[in-house]
Tab-separated table of C-alpha atoms and ligand atoms in Angstrom:
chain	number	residue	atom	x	y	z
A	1	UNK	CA	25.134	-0.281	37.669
A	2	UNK	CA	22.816	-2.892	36.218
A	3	UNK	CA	24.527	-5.243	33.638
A	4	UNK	CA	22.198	-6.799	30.902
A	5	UNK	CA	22.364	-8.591	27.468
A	6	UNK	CA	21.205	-8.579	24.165
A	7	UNK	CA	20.545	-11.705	22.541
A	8	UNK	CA	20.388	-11.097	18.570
A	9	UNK	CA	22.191	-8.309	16.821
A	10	UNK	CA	19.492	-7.890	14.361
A	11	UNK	CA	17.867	-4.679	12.789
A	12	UNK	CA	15.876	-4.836	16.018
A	13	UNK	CA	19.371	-5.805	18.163
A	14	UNK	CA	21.365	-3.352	16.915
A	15	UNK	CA	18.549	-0.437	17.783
A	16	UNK	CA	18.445	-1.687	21.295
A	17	UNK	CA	22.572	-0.699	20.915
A	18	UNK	CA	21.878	2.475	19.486
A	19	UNK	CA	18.861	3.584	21.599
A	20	UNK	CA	21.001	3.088	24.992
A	21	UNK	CA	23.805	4.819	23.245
A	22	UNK	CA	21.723	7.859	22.083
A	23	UNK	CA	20.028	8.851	25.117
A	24	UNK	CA	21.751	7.144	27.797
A	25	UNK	CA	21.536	10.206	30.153
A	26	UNK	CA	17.770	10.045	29.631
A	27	UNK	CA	17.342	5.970	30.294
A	28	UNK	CA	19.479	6.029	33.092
A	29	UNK	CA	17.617	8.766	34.942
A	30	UNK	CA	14.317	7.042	34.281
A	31	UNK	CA	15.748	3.785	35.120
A	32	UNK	CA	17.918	5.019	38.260
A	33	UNK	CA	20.426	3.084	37.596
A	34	UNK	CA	23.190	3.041	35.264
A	35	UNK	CA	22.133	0.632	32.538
A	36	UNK	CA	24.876	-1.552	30.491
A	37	UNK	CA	25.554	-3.723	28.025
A	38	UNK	CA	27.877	-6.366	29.011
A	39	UNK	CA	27.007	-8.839	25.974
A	40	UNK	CA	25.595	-8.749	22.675
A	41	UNK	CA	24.819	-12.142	21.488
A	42	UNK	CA	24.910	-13.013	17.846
A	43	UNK	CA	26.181	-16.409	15.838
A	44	UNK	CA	28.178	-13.520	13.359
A	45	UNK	CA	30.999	-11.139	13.462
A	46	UNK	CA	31.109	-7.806	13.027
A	47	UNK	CA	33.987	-6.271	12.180
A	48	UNK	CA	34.579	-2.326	12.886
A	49	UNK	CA	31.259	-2.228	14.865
A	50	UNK	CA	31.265	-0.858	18.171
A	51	UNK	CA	29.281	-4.105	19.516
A	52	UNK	CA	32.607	-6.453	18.603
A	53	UNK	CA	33.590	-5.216	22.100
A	54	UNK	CA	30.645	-6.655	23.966
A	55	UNK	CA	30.211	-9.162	21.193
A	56	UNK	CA	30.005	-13.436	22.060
A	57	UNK	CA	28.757	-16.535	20.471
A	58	UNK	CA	28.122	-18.543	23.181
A	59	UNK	CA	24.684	-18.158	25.617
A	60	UNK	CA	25.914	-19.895	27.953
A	61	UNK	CA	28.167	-17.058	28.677
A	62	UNK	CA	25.123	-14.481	29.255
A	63	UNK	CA	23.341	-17.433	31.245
A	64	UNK	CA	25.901	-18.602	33.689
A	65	UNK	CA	27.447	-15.155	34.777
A	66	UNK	CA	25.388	-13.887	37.728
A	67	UNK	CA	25.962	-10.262	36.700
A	68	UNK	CA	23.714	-10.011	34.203
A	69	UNK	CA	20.499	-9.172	35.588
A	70	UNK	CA	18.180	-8.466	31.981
A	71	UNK	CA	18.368	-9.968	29.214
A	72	UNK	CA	17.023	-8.856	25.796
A	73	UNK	CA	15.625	-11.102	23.089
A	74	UNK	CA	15.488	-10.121	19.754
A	75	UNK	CA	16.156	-13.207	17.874
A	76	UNK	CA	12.903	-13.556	16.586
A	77	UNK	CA	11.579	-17.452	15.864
A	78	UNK	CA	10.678	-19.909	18.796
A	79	UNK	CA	13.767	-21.813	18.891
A	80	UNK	CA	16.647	-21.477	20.045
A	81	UNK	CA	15.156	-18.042	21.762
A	82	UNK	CA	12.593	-20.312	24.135
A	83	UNK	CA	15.180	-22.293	25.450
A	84	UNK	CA	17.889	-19.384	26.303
A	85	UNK	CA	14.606	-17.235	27.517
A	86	UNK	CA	13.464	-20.109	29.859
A	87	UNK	CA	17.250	-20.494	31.080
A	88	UNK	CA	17.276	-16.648	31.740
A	89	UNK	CA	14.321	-16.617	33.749
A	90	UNK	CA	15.226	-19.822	35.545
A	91	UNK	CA	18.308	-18.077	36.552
A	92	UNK	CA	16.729	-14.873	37.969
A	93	UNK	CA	17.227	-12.834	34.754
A	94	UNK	CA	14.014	-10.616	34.002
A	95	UNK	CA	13.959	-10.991	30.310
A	96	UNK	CA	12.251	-8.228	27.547
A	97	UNK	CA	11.280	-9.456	24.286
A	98	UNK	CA	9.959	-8.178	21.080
A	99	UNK	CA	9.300	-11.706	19.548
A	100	UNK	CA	5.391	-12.321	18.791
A	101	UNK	CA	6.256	-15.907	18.226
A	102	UNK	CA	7.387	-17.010	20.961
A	103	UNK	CA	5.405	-14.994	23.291
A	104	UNK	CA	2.147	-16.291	21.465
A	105	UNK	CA	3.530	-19.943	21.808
A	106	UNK	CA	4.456	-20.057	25.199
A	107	UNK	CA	3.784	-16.467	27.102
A	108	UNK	CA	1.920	-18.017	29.620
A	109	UNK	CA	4.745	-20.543	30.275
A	110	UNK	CA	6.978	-17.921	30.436
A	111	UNK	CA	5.149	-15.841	32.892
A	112	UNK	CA	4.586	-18.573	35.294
A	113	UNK	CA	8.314	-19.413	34.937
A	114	UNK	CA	9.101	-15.307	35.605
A	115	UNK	CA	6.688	-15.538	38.735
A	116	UNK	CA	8.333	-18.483	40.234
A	117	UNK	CA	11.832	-16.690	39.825
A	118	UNK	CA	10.623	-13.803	41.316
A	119	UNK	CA	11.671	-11.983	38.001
A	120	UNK	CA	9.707	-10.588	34.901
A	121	UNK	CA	8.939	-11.467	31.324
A	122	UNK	CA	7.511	-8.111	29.299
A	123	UNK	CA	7.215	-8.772	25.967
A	124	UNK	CA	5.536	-4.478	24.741
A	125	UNK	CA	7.336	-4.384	21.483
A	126	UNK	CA	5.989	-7.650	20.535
A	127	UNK	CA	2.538	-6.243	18.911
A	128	UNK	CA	2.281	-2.592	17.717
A	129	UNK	CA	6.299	-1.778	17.317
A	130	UNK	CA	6.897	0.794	19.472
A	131	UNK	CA	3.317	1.666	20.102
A	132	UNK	CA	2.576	1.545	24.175
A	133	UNK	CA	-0.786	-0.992	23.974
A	134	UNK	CA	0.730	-4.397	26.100
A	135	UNK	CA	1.401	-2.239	29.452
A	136	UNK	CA	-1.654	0.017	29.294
A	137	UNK	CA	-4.019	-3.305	28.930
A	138	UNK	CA	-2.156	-4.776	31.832
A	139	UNK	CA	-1.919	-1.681	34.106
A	140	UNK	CA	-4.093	0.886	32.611
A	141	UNK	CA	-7.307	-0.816	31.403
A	142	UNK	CA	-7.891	-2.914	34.217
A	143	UNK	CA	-11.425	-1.263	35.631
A	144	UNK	CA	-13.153	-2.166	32.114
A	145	UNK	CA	-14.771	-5.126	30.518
A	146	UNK	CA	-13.539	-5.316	26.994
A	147	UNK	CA	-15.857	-5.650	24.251
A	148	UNK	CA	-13.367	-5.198	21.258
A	149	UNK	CA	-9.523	-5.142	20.379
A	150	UNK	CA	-8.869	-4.750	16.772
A	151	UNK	CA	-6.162	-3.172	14.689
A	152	UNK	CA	-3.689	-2.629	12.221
A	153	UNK	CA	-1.011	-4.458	13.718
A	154	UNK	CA	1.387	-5.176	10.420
A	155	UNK	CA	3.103	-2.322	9.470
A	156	UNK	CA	4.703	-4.409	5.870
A	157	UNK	CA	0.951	-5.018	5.078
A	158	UNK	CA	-0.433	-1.594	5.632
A	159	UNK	CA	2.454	0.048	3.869
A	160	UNK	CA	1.711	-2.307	0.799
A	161	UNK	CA	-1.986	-1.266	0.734
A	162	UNK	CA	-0.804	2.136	0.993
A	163	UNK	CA	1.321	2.565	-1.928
A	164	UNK	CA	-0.907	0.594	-3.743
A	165	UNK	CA	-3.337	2.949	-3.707
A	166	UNK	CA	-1.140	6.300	-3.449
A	167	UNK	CA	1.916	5.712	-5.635
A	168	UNK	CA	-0.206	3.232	-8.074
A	169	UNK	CA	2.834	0.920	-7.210
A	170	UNK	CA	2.106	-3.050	-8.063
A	171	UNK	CA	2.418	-5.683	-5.047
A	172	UNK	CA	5.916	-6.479	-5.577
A	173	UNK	CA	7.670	-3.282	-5.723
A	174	UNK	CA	5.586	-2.198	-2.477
A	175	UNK	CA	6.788	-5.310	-0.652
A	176	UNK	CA	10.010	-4.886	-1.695
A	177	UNK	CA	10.665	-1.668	-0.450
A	178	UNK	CA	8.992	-2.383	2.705
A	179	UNK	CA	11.840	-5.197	3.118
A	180	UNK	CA	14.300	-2.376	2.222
A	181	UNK	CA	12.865	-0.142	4.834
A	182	UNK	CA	13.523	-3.174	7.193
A	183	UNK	CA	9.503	-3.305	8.107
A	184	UNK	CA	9.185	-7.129	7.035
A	185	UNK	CA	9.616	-10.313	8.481
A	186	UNK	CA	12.664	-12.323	7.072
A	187	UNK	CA	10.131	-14.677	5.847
A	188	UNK	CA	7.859	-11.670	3.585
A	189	UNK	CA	4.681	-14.740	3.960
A	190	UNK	CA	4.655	-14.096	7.423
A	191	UNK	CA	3.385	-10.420	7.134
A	192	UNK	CA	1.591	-11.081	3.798
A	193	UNK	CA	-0.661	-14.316	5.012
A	194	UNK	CA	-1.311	-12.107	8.197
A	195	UNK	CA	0.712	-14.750	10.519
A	196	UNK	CA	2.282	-11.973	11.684
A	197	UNK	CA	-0.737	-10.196	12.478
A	198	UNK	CA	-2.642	-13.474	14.009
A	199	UNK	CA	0.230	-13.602	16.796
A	200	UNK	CA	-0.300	-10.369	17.570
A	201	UNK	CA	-4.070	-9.912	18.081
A	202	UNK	CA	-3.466	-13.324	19.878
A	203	UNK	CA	-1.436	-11.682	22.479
A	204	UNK	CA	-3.502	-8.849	22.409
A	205	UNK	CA	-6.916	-10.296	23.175
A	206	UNK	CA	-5.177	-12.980	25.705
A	207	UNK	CA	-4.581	-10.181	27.527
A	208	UNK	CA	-7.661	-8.007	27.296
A	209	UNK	CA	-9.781	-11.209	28.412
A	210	UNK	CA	-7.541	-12.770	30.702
A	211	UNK	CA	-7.864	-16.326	29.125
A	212	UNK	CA	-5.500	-17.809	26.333
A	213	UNK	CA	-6.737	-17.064	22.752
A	214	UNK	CA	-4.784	-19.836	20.459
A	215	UNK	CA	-3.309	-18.265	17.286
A	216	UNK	CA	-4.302	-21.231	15.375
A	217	UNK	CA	-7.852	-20.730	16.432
A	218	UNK	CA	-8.007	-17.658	14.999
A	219	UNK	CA	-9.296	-17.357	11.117
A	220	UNK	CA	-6.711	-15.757	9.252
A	221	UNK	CA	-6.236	-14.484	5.498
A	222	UNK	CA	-3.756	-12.360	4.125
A	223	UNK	CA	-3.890	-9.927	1.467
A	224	UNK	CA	-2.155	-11.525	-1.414
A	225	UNK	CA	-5.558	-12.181	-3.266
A	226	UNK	CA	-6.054	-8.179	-3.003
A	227	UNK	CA	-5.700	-6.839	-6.225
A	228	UNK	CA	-5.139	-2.936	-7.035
A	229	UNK	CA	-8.536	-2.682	-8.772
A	230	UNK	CA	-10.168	-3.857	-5.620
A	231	UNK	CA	-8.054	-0.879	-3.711
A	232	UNK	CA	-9.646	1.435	-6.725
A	233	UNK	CA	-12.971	0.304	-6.015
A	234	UNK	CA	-12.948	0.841	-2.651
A	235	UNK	CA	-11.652	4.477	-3.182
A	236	UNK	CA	-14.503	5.160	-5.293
A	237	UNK	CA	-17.078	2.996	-2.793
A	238	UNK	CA	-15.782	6.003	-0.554
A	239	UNK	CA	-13.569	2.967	1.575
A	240	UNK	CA	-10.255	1.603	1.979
A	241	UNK	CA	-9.289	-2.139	2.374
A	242	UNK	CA	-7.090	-2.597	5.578
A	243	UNK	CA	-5.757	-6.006	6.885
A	244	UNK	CA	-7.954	-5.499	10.472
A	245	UNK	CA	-7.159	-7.868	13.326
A	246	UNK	CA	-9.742	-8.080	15.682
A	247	UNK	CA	-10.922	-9.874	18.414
A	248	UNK	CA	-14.650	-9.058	19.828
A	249	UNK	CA	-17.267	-9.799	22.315
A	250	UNK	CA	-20.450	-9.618	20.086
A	251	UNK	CA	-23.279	-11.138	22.277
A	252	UNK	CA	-24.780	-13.788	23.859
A	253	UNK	CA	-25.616	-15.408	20.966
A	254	UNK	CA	-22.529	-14.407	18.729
A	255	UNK	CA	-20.003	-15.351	21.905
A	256	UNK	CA	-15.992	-13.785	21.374
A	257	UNK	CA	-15.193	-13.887	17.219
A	258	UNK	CA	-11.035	-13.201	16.198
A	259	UNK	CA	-9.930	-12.585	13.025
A	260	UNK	CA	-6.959	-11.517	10.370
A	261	UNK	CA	-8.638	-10.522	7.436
A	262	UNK	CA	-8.547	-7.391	4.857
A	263	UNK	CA	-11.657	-5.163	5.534
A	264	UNK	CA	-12.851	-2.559	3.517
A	265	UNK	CA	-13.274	0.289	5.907
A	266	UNK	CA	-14.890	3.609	5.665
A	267	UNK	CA	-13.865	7.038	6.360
A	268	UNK	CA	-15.845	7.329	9.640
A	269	UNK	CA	-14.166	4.351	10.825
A	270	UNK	CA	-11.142	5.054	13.540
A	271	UNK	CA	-8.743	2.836	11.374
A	272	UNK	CA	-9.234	4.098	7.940
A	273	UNK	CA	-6.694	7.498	8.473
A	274	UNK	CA	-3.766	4.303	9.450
A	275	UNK	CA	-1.556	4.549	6.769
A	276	UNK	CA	2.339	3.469	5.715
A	277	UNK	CA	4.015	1.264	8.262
A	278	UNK	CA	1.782	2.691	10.921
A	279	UNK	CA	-0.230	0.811	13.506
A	280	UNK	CA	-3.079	1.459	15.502
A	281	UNK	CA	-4.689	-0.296	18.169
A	282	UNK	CA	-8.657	0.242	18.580
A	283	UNK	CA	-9.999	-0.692	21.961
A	284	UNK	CA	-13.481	-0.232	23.122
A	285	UNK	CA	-14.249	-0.591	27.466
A	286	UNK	CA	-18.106	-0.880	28.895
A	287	UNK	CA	-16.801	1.810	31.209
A	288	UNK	CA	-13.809	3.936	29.082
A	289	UNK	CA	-16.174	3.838	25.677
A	290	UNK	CA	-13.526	3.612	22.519
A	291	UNK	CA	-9.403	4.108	22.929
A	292	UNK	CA	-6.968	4.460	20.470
A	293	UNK	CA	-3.218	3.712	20.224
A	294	UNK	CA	-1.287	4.931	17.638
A	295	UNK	CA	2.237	4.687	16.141
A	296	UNK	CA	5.220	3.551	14.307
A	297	UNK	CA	3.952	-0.101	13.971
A	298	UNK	CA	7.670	-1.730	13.056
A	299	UNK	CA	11.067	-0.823	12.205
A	300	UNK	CA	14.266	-0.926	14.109
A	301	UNK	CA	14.221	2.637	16.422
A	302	UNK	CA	10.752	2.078	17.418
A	303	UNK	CA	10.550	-1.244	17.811
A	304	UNK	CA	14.327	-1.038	20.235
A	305	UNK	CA	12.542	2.041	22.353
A	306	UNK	CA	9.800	-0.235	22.992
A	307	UNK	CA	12.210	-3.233	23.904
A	308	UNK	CA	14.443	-0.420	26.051
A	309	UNK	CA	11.136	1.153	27.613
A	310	UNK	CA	10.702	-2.387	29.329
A	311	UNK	CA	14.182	-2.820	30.492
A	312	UNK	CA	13.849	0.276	32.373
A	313	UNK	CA	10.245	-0.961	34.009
A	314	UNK	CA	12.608	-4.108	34.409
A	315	UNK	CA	15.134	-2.676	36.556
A	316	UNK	CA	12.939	-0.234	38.423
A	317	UNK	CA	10.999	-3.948	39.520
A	318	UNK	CA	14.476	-5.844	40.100
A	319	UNK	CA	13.094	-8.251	42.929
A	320	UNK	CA	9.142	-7.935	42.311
A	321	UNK	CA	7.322	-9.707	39.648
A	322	UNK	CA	4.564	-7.586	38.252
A	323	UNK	CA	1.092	-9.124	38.022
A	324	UNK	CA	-0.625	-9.994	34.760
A	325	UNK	CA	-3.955	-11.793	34.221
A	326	UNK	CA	-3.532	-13.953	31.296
A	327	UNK	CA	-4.479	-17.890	32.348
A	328	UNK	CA	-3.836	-20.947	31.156
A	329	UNK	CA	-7.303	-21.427	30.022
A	330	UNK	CA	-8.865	-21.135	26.536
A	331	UNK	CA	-11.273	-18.615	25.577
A	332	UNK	CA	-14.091	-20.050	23.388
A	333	UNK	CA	-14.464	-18.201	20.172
A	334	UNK	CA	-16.952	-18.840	17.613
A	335	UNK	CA	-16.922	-19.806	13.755
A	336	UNK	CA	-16.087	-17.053	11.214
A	337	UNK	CA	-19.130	-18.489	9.531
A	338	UNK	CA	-21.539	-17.116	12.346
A	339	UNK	CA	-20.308	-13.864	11.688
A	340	UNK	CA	-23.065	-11.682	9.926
A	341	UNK	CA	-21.393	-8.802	7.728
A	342	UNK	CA	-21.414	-7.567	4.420
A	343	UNK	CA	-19.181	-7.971	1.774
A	344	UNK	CA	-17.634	-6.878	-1.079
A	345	UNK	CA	-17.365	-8.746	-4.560
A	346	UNK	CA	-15.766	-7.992	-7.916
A	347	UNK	CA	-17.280	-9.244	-10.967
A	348	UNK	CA	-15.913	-10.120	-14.483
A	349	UNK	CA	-18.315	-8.874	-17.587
A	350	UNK	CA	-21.123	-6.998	-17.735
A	351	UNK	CA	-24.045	-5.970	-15.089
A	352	UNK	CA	-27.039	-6.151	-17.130
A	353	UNK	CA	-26.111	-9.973	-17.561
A	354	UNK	CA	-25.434	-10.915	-14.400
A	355	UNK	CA	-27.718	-8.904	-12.290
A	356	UNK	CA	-30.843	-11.370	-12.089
A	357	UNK	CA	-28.177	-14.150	-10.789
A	358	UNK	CA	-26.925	-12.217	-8.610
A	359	UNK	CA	-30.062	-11.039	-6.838
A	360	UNK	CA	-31.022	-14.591	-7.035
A	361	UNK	CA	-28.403	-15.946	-4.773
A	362	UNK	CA	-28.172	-12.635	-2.420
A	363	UNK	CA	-31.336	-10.656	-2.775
A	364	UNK	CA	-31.064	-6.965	-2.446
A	365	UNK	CA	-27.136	-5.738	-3.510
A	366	UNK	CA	-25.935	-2.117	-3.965
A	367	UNK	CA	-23.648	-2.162	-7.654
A	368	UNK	CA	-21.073	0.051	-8.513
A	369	UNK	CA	-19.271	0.585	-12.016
A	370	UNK	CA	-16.072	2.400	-13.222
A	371	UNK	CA	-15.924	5.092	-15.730
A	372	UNK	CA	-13.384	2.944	-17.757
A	373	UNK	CA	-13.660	0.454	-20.229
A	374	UNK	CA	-12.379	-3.055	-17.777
A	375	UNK	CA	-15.893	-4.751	-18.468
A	376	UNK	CA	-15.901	-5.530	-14.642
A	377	UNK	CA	-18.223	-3.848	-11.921
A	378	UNK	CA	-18.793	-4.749	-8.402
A	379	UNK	CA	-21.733	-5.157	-5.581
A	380	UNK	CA	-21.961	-5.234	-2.239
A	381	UNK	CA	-24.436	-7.499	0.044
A	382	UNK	CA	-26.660	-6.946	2.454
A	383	UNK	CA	-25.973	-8.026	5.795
A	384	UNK	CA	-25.630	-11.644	6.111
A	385	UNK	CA	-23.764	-14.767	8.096
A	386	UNK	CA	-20.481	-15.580	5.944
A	387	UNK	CA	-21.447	-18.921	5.751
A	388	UNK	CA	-24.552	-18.020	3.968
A	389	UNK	CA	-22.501	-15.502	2.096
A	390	UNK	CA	-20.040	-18.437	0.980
A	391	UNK	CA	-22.803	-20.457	-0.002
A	392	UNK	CA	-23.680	-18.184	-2.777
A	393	UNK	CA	-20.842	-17.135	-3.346
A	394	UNK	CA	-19.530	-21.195	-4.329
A	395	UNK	CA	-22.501	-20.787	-6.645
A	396	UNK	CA	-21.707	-17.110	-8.644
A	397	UNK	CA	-20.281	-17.265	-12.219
A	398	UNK	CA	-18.212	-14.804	-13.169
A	399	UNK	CA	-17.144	-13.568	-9.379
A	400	UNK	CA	-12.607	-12.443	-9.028
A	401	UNK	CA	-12.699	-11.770	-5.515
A	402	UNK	CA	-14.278	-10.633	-2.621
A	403	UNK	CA	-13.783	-8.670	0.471
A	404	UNK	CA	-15.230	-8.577	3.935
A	405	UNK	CA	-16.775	-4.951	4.729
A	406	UNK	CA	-17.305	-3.454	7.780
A	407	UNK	CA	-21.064	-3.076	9.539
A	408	UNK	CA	-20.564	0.491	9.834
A	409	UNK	CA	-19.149	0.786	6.327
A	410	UNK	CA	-20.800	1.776	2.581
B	501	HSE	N1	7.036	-7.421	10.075
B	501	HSE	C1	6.403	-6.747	11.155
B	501	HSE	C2	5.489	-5.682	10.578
B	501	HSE	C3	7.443	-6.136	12.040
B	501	HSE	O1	5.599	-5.379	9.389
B	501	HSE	O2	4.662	-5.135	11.297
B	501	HSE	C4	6.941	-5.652	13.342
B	501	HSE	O3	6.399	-6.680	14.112
């Protein structure tokens, strides 16, 4: 029997509980070994609950006892969960984790700490819920060089878009009932600003090149400034906006770019049929060509049989630590401004006044109108560096928003 410990009985806590309850037979055979729960760690009580009898309030309990050989973090936030993670490992505890934080913070850290103990630190159902995407890059995708990693990786975000532009909901009422559905982040700004996102490609690309790629380096924007007539005009421009997180090798020139932004994407393009709290992870190999990983992107059963898929690989490598290429050293990426796209803009009042001005700061732009009476219409560039684009852009009367859109797209 192999004893191990949850530490946070969370929404994604208490689905590590009920995913070991519910097919036991099943994790124990792939395991085998008989997995249990000795301790459930959480500051609260819970009266009636089947954990009370496994429940504590003091790590130090999980740390010091010898019999616990896994732990499980789902506490979310970098502190206290670095400091009882690092203790775990330090004690020869293999530890699983589903917290993008702290695995974007300090995952290399906690690797080298895992290696030295002779233990492991996974960390799957920290990007992409319970989609498989961390072990295939690190066991699966290892003959390829590769050239791009991008996805939907917020599952509160994409749901929002969604029912913005299915149910006709507003922002709010989306949001809210993505918080309801227990998709969100305790802190809604999180998903919304794309932090939540950013941590994830971060991870993602660190481990698809080897080398550490700094969430703080990468550009980020959330999709608060996306408004549902932008969502309409995309629909009619034959596109939907997405919030895409991407990291890419685009040339010599261009170097690595990363990037949390919303895209407007068209039908042809592998993300645009992601909808809802869905996820998908795009990646493209010199050798494999394009891959695709796709799934429930958040929420507490998924997310748990992602975090109990890696205590089973834990056990089955009690003694071993498993390899993974991610250094210490920084991967170079270049400015957003370099980038050379085209984009999107909405425009208050009427074409025929503000063409000429238009094609005076950007040259050549496609226009599109509604069939309504908003006196708005919108146009879309011509390929061109963003910080070109932002130039004009600083310089255009009139302008309520714009949106990056994809090479391949409109
Ligand atoms: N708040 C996150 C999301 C949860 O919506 O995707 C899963 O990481």
């Amino acid at each position: 029997m192999i004893n191990i410990a949850v530490l946070g009985y969370g929404t994604v806590g208490s689905g590590v509980f009920e995913v070991i309850n519910t097919n036991r037979d099943i994790i124990n055979n792939n395991a085998g070994e008989e997995i249990n729960i000795k301790y459930v760690l959480d500051l609260r009580d819970f009266p009636g609950d089947p954990v009370e009898k496994v429940l504590v309030h003091d790590a130090d309990v999980i740390l010091n006892d010898p019999e616990v050989r896994v732990v499980v973090e789902v506490m979310g936030g970098v502190e206290p969960a670095y400091t009882f993670v690092k203790k775990a490992l330090m004690a020869g505890k293999s530890v699983c984790t589903s917290n993008k934080e702290l695995v974007a913070e300090h995952g290399t850290q906690l690797l080298k700490t895992a290696s030295e103990n002779g233990v492991n630190f996974f960390f799957e159902a920290s990007c992409g819920g319970g989609i498989p995407i961390i072990r295939p890059l690190c066991t699966s995708l290892t003959a390829d060089r590769i050239e791009e990693i991008s996805g939907i990786l917020n599952g509160t975000t994409n749901y929002i878009l969604t029912k913005m532009e299915t149910e006709g909901w507003d922002f709010d009422k989306a949001l809210k009932s993505a918080q309801d559905n227990g998709f969100a982040e305790r802190n809604p700004e999180a998903d919304i600003e794309g932090y939540d996102a950013c941590r994830k490609i971060a991870i993602l690309s660190s481990l698809a090149y080897g080398k550490t790629i700094r969430f703080e380096d990468i550009y980020t924007e959330g999709i608060s400034r996306i408004t549902h007539r932008d969502i309409e005009y995309a629909g009619k421009l034959g596109c939907a906006v997405k919030l895409i997180a991407s990291c890419a090798y685009l040339g010599e020139e261009e170097g690595y770019c990363a990037f949390v932004a919303p895209v407007m994407i068209k039908k042809e393009h592998p993300l645009f049929p992601v909808n809802g709290v869905f996820n998908a992870v795009f990646v493209e190999g010199n050798m494999l060509g394009p891959a695709m990983f796709y799934g429930s992107g958040a929420g507490k059963l998924p997310t748990a049989s992602a975090v109990v898929g890696d205590v089973v690989e834990a056990v089955r490598n009690l003694g071993r630590t498993l390899p993974v290429a991610w250094s210490d050293e920084k991967l170079k990426l270049s400015e957003i401004g370099n980038i050379v796209r085209r984009f999107y803009v909405r425009m208050e009042g009427a074409l025929e006044e503000r063409l000429s001005a238009i094609e005076k700061l950007f040259g050549r732009v496609n226009v599109c109108r509604m069939e309504d009476e908003t006196p708005d219409f919108c146009f879309i560039t011509e390929a061109m560096a963003e910080k070109t684009f932002d130039e004009a852009y600083s310089k255009l009367e009139g302008a309520l928003g714009r949106i990056r859109v994809d090479n391949l797209s409109v």
